Coordinates of C-alpha atoms and ligand atoms in Angstrom, one line a residue:
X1 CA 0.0 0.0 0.0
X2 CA 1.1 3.5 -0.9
X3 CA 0.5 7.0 0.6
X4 CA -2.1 8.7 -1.4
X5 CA -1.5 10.9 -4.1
X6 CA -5.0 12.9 -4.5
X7 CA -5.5 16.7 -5.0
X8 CA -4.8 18.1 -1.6
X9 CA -7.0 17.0 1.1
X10 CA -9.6 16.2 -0.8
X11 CA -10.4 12.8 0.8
X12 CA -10.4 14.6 3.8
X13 CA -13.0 17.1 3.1
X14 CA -15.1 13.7 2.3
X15 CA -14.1 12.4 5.9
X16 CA -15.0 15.5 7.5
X17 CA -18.8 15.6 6.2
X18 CA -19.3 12.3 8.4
X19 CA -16.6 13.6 11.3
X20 CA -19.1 16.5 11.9
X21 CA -22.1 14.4 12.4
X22 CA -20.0 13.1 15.3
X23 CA -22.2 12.5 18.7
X24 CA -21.1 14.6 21.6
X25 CA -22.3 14.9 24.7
X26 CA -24.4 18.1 25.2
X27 CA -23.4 18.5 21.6
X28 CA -20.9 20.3 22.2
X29 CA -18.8 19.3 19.2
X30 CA -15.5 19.5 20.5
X31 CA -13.1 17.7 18.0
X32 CA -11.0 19.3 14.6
X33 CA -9.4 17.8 12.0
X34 CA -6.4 20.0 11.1
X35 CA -5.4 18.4 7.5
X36 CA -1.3 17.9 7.2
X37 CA -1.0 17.2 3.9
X38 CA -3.2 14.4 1.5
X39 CA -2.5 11.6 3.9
X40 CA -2.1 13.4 6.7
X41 CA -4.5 14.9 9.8
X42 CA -4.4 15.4 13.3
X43 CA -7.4 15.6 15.5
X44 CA -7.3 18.3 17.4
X45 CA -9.4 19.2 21.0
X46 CA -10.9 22.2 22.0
X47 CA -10.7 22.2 25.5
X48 CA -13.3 25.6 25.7
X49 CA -16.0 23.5 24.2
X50 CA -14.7 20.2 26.9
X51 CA -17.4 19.4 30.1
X52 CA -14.3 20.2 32.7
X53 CA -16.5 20.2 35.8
X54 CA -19.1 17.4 34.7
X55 CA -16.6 15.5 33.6
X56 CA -13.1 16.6 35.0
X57 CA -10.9 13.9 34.0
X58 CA -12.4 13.9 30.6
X59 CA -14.0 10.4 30.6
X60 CA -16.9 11.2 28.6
X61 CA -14.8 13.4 26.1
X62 CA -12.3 10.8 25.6
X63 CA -14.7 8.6 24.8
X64 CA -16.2 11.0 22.3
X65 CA -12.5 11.2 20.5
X66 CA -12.8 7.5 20.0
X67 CA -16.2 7.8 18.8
X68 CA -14.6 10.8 16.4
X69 CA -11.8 8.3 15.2
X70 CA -13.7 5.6 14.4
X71 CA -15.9 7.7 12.3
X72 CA -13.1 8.9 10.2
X73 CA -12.3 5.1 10.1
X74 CA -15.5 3.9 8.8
X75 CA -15.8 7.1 6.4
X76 CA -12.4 6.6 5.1
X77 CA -12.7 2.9 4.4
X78 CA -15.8 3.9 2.8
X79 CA -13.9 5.4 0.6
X80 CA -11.1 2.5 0.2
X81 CA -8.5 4.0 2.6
X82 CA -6.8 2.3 5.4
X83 CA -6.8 4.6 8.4
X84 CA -3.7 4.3 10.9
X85 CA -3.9 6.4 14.0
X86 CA -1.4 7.5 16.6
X87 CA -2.9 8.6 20.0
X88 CA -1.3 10.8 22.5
X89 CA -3.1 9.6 25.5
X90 CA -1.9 12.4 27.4
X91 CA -4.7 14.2 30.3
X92 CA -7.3 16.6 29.1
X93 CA -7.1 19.8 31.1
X94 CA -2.9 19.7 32.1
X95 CA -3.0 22.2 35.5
X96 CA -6.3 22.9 34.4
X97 CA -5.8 24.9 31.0
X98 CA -8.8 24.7 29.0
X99 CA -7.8 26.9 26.6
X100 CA -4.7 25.8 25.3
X101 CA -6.1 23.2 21.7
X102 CA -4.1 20.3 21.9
X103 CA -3.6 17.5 19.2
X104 CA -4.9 13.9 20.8
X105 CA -4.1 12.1 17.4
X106 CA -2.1 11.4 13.9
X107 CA -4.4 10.1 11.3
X108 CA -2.8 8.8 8.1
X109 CA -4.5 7.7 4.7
X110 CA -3.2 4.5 3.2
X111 CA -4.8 3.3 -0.4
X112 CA -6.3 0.2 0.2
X113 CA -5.6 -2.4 -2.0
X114 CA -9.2 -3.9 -2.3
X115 CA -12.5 -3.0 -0.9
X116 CA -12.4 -3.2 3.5
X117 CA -15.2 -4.8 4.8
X118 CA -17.2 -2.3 7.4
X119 CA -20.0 -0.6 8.2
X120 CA -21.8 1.6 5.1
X121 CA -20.4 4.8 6.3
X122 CA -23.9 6.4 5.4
X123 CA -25.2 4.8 8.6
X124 CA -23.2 7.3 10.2
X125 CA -25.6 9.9 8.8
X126 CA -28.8 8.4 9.5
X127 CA -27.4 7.4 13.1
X128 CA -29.8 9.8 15.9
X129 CA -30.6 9.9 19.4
X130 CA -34.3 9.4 20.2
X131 CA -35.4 11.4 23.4
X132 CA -39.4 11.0 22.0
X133 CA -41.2 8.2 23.8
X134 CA -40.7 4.6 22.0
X135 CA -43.3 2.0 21.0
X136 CA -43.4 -0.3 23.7
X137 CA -42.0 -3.1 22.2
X138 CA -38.6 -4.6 23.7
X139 CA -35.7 -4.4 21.1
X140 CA -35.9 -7.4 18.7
X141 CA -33.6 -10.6 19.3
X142 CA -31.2 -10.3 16.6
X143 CA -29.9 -6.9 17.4
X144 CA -29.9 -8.1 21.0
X145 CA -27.7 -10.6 19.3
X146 CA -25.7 -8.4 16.9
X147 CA -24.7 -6.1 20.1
X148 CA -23.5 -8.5 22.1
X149 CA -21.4 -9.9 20.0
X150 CA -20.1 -6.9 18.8
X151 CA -19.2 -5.6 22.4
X152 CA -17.4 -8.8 23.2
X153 CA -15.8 -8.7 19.8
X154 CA -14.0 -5.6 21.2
X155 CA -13.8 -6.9 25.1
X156 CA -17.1 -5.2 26.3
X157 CA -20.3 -6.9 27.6
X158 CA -23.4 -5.7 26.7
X159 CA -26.7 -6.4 28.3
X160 CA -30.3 -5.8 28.6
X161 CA -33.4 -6.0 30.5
X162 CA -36.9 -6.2 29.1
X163 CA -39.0 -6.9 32.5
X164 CA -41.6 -3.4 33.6
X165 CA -40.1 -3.5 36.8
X166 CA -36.5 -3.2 36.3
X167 CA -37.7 -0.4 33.5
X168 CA -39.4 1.3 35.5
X169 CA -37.0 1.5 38.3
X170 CA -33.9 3.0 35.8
X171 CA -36.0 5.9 34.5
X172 CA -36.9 6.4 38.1
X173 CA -32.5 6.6 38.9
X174 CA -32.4 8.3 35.7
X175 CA -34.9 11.3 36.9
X176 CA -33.2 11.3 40.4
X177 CA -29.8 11.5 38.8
X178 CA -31.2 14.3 36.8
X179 CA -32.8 16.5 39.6
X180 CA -29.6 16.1 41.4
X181 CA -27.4 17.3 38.6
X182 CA -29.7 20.1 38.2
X183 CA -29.4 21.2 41.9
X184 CA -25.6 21.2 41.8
X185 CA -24.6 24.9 40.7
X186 CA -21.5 24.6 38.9
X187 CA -22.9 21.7 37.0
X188 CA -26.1 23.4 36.0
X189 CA -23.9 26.5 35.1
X190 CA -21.8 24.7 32.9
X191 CA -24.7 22.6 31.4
X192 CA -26.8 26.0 30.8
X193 CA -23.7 27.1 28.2
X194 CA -25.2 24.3 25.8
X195 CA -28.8 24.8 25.9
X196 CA -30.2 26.2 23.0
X197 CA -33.5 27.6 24.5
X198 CA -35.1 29.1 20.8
X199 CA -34.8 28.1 16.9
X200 CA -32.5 31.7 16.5
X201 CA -30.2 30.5 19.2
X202 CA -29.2 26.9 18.0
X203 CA -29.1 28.3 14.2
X204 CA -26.9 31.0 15.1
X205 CA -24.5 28.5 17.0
X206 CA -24.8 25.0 15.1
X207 CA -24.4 23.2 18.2
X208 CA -25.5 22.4 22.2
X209 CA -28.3 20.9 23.3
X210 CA -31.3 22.4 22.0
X211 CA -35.1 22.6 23.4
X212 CA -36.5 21.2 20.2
X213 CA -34.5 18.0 20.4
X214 CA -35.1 17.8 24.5
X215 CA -38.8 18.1 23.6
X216 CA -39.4 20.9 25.7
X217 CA -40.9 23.9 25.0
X218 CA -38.4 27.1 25.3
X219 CA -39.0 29.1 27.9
X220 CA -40.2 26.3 30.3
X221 CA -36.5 24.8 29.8
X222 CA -35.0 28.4 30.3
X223 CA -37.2 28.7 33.7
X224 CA -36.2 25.2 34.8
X225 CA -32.7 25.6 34.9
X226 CA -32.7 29.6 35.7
X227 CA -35.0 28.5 38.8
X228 CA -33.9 25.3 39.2
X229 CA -34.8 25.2 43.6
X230 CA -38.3 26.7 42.9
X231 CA -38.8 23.8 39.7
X232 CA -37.9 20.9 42.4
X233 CA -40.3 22.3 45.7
X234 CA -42.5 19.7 46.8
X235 CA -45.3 19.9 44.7
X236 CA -43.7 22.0 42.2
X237 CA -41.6 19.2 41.3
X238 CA -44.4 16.3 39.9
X239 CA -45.1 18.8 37.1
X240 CA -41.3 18.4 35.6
X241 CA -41.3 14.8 36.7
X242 CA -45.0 14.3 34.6
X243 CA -43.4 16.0 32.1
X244 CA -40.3 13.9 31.9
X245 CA -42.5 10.5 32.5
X246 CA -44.3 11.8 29.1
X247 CA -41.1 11.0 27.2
X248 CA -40.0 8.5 28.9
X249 CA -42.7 6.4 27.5
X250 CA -42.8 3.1 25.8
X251 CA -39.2 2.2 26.4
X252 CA -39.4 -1.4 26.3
X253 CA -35.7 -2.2 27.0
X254 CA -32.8 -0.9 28.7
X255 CA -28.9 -1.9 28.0
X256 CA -26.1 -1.3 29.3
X257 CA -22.0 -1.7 27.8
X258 CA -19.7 -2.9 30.8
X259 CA -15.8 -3.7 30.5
X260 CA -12.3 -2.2 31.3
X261 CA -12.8 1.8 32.1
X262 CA -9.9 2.2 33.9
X263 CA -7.4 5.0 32.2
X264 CA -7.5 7.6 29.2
X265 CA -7.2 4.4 26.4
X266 CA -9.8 2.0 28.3
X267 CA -12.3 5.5 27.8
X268 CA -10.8 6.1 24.2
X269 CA -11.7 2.7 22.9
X270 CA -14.9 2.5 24.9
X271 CA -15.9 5.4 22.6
X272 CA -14.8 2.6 19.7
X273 CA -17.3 0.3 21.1
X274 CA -20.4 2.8 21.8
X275 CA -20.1 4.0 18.2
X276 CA -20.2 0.5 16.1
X277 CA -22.7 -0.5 18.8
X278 CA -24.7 2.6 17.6
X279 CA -24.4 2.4 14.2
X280 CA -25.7 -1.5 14.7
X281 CA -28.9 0.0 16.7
X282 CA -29.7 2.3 13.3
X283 CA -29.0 -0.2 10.8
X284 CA -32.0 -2.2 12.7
X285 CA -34.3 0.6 12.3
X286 CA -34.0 1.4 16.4
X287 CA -32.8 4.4 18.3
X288 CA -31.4 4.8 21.6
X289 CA -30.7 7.4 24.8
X290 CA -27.8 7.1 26.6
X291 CA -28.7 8.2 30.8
X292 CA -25.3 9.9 31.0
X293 CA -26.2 11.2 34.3
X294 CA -26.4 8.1 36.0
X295 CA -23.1 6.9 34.9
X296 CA -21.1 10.3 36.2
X297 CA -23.1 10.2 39.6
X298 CA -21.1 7.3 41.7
X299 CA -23.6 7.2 43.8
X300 CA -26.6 6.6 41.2
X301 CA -24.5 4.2 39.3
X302 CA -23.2 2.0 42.3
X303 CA -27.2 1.9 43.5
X304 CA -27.8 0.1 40.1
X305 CA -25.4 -2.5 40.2
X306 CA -26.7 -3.6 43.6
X307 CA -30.1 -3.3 42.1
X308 CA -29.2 -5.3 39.6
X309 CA -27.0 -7.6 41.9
X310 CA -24.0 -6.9 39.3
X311 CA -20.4 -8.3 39.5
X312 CA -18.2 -5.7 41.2
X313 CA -16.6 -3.0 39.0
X314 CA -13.2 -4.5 39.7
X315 CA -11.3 -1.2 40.1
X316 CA -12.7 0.1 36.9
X317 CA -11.6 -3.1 35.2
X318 CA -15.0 -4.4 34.7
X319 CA -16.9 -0.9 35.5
X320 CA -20.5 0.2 34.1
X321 CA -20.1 3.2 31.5
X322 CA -23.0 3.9 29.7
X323 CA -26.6 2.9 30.7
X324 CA -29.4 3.2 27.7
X325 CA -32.9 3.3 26.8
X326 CA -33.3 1.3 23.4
X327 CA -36.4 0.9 21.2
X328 CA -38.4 2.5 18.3
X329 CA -40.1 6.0 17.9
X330 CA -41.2 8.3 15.4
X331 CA -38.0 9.8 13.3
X332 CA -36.6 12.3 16.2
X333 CA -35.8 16.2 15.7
X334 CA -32.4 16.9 14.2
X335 CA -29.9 18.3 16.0
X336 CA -27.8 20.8 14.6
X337 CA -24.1 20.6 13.6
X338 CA -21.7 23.3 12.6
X339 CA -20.9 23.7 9.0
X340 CA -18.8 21.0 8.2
X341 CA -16.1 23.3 7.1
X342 CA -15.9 24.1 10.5
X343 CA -14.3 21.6 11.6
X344 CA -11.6 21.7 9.4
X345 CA -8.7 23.2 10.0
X346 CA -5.6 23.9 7.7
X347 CA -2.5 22.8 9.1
Ligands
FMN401 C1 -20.7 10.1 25.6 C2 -22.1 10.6 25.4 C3 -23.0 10.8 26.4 C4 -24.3 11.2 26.1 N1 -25.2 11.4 27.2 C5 -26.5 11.7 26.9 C6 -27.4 11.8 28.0 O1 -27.1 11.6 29.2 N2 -28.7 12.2 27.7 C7 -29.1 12.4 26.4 O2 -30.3 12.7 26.2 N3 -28.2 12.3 25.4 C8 -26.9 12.0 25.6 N4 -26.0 11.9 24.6 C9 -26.4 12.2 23.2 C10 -26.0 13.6 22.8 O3 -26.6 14.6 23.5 C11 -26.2 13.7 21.3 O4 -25.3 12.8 20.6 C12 -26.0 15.0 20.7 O5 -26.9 16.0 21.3 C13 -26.1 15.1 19.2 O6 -27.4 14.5 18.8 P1 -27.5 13.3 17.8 O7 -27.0 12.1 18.6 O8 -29.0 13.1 17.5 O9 -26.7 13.5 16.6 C14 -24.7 11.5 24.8 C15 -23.8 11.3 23.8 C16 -22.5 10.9 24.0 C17 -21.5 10.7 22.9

């Protein structure tokens, strides 16, 4: 195999209009490829769009560059490259600078010398998260199938429960996990940054979380988390909770990916995992919602696992890192992306 020899970057402009359609969390689209030369890119990390107080160690970020990666992987074999990467696994936020871009990884074309055998890269593009309620139905058995075997092909576990009761009692920890983040200050504060609370606001800034996706109406979201103590009074706080039931309905199965989660790589290559697990879940015709909140809360996620009378985490060897709700619903709002020229840079 040779390096390529294509006018410049031009197969990475084609990578970068899947790259962009990258999930984040928050949507905070933190990830640039700065292109080198033809067969040449780094990624690069914004730490100003990073989660440092959610997410201080930058689990869930480094997850998200794997889940960045792997796109350009799948995009680029789509278009018969080989992709090698070099990762600097080095901290996010070094003496807490989250300023300062730095570059996480090398990315270099090779031609391929026949076709590479992966998933059709437009899956990335039709791949969504669904926060509308699903149709009741548990997920069928051969994507329960295809999932597992896929996590274990890349030494993770998944698994799922069906059964009302155990449903019932994770969008319960899911609501409590949410109220609770809610009533922490600095995490609100940081969260509130990504809401988008009109149609003017998220088409002005192409990315964050907006109220059309949450399925909220504007102003309600902008009062819940402006008066987040008067929204979770006694009394007060069944209408949010009614509100958040609504959407909550019809999940017929939850699922959860379990394996090492120890240090910067474990969360790099979970991201790996969570991606071709995602893009297996939307070539079925499903959707799913990860419960973020439950997973950074110790507390909420340690309550599971003795709910659920799980092995012990193992020192993060064998640790719980992302809990789902996984079904099908009507096609969801689309959230919004920068221009995928954005997220190119010229190096
Ligand atoms: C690591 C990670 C954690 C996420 N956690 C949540 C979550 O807790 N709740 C939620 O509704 N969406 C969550 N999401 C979904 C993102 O909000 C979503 O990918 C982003 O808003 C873009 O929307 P899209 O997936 O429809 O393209 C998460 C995504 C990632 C990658």
């Amino acid at each position: 195999m040779k390096p390529i020899k294509a006018p410049t970057g031009a197969a990475w402009l084609d990578i970068a209009r899947y790259a962009v359609s990258c999930p984040s969390p928050h949507n905070t689209q933190p990830f640039r490829l700065r292109i080198r030369s033809d067969s040449e890119a780094d990624v690069i990390f914004l730490p100003r769009r990073g989660l440092w107080v959610a997410d201080p160690h930058g689990r869930f970020t480094w997850l998200t560059a794997g889940i960045f990666v792997e796109i350009c992987s799948i995009a680029a074999h789509g278009l018969g490259f080989e992709l090698d990467r070099e990762t600097h696994f080095s901290p996010m936020y070094p003496d807490n600078d989250t300023e300062t871009p730095q570059t996480i990884a090398r990315l270099t074309l090779r031609r391929a010398s026949g076709p590479i055998a992966d998933f059709d890269p437009a899956l990335i593009l039709d791949r969504h998260t669904s926060r509308l309620p699903y149709d009741g139905h548990p997920i069928s058995e051969q994507l329960l199938a295809d999932l597992r075997t896929e996590a274990r092909r890349t030494g993770h576990s998944f698994e799922s429960r069906s059964d009302r009761e155990a449903i019932d009692w994770v969008i319960e920890l899911n609501r409590q996990a949410l109220f609770h983040d809610m009533l922490n200050d600095p995490i609100r504060l940081e969260l509130v940054r990504w809401l988008r609370f009109s149609g003017r606001e998220e088409d002005i800034t192409g990315d964050g979380l907006s109220a059309r996706c949450l399925g909220f109406s504007g102003p309600l979201l902008h009062s819940f988390f402006s008066r987040p103590r008067f929204w979770t009074m006694p009394g007060i706080r069944s209408l949010v909770s009614f509100l958040y039931a609504r959407s909550m309905k019809g999940v017929g199965t939850i699922g959860w990916l379990r394996g090492p989660y120890v240090g910067i790589d474990d969360w790099y290559r979970a991201g790996i995992t969570m991606i071709r697990l995602w893009l297996i879940v939307a070539r079925h015709g499903y959707y799913w919602q990860p419960y973020g909140s439950v997973i950074t809360s110790d507390e909420a996620r340690l309550n599971m696992i003795r709910y659920f009378g799980m092995p012990d985490e193992k020192g993060g060897t064998d640790m719980v890192w992302l809990l789902l709700r996984l079904g099908r619903s009507e096609a969801p709002p689309i959230s919004n992306r920068l221009p995928f020229e954005d997220i190119v840079l010229c190096g």
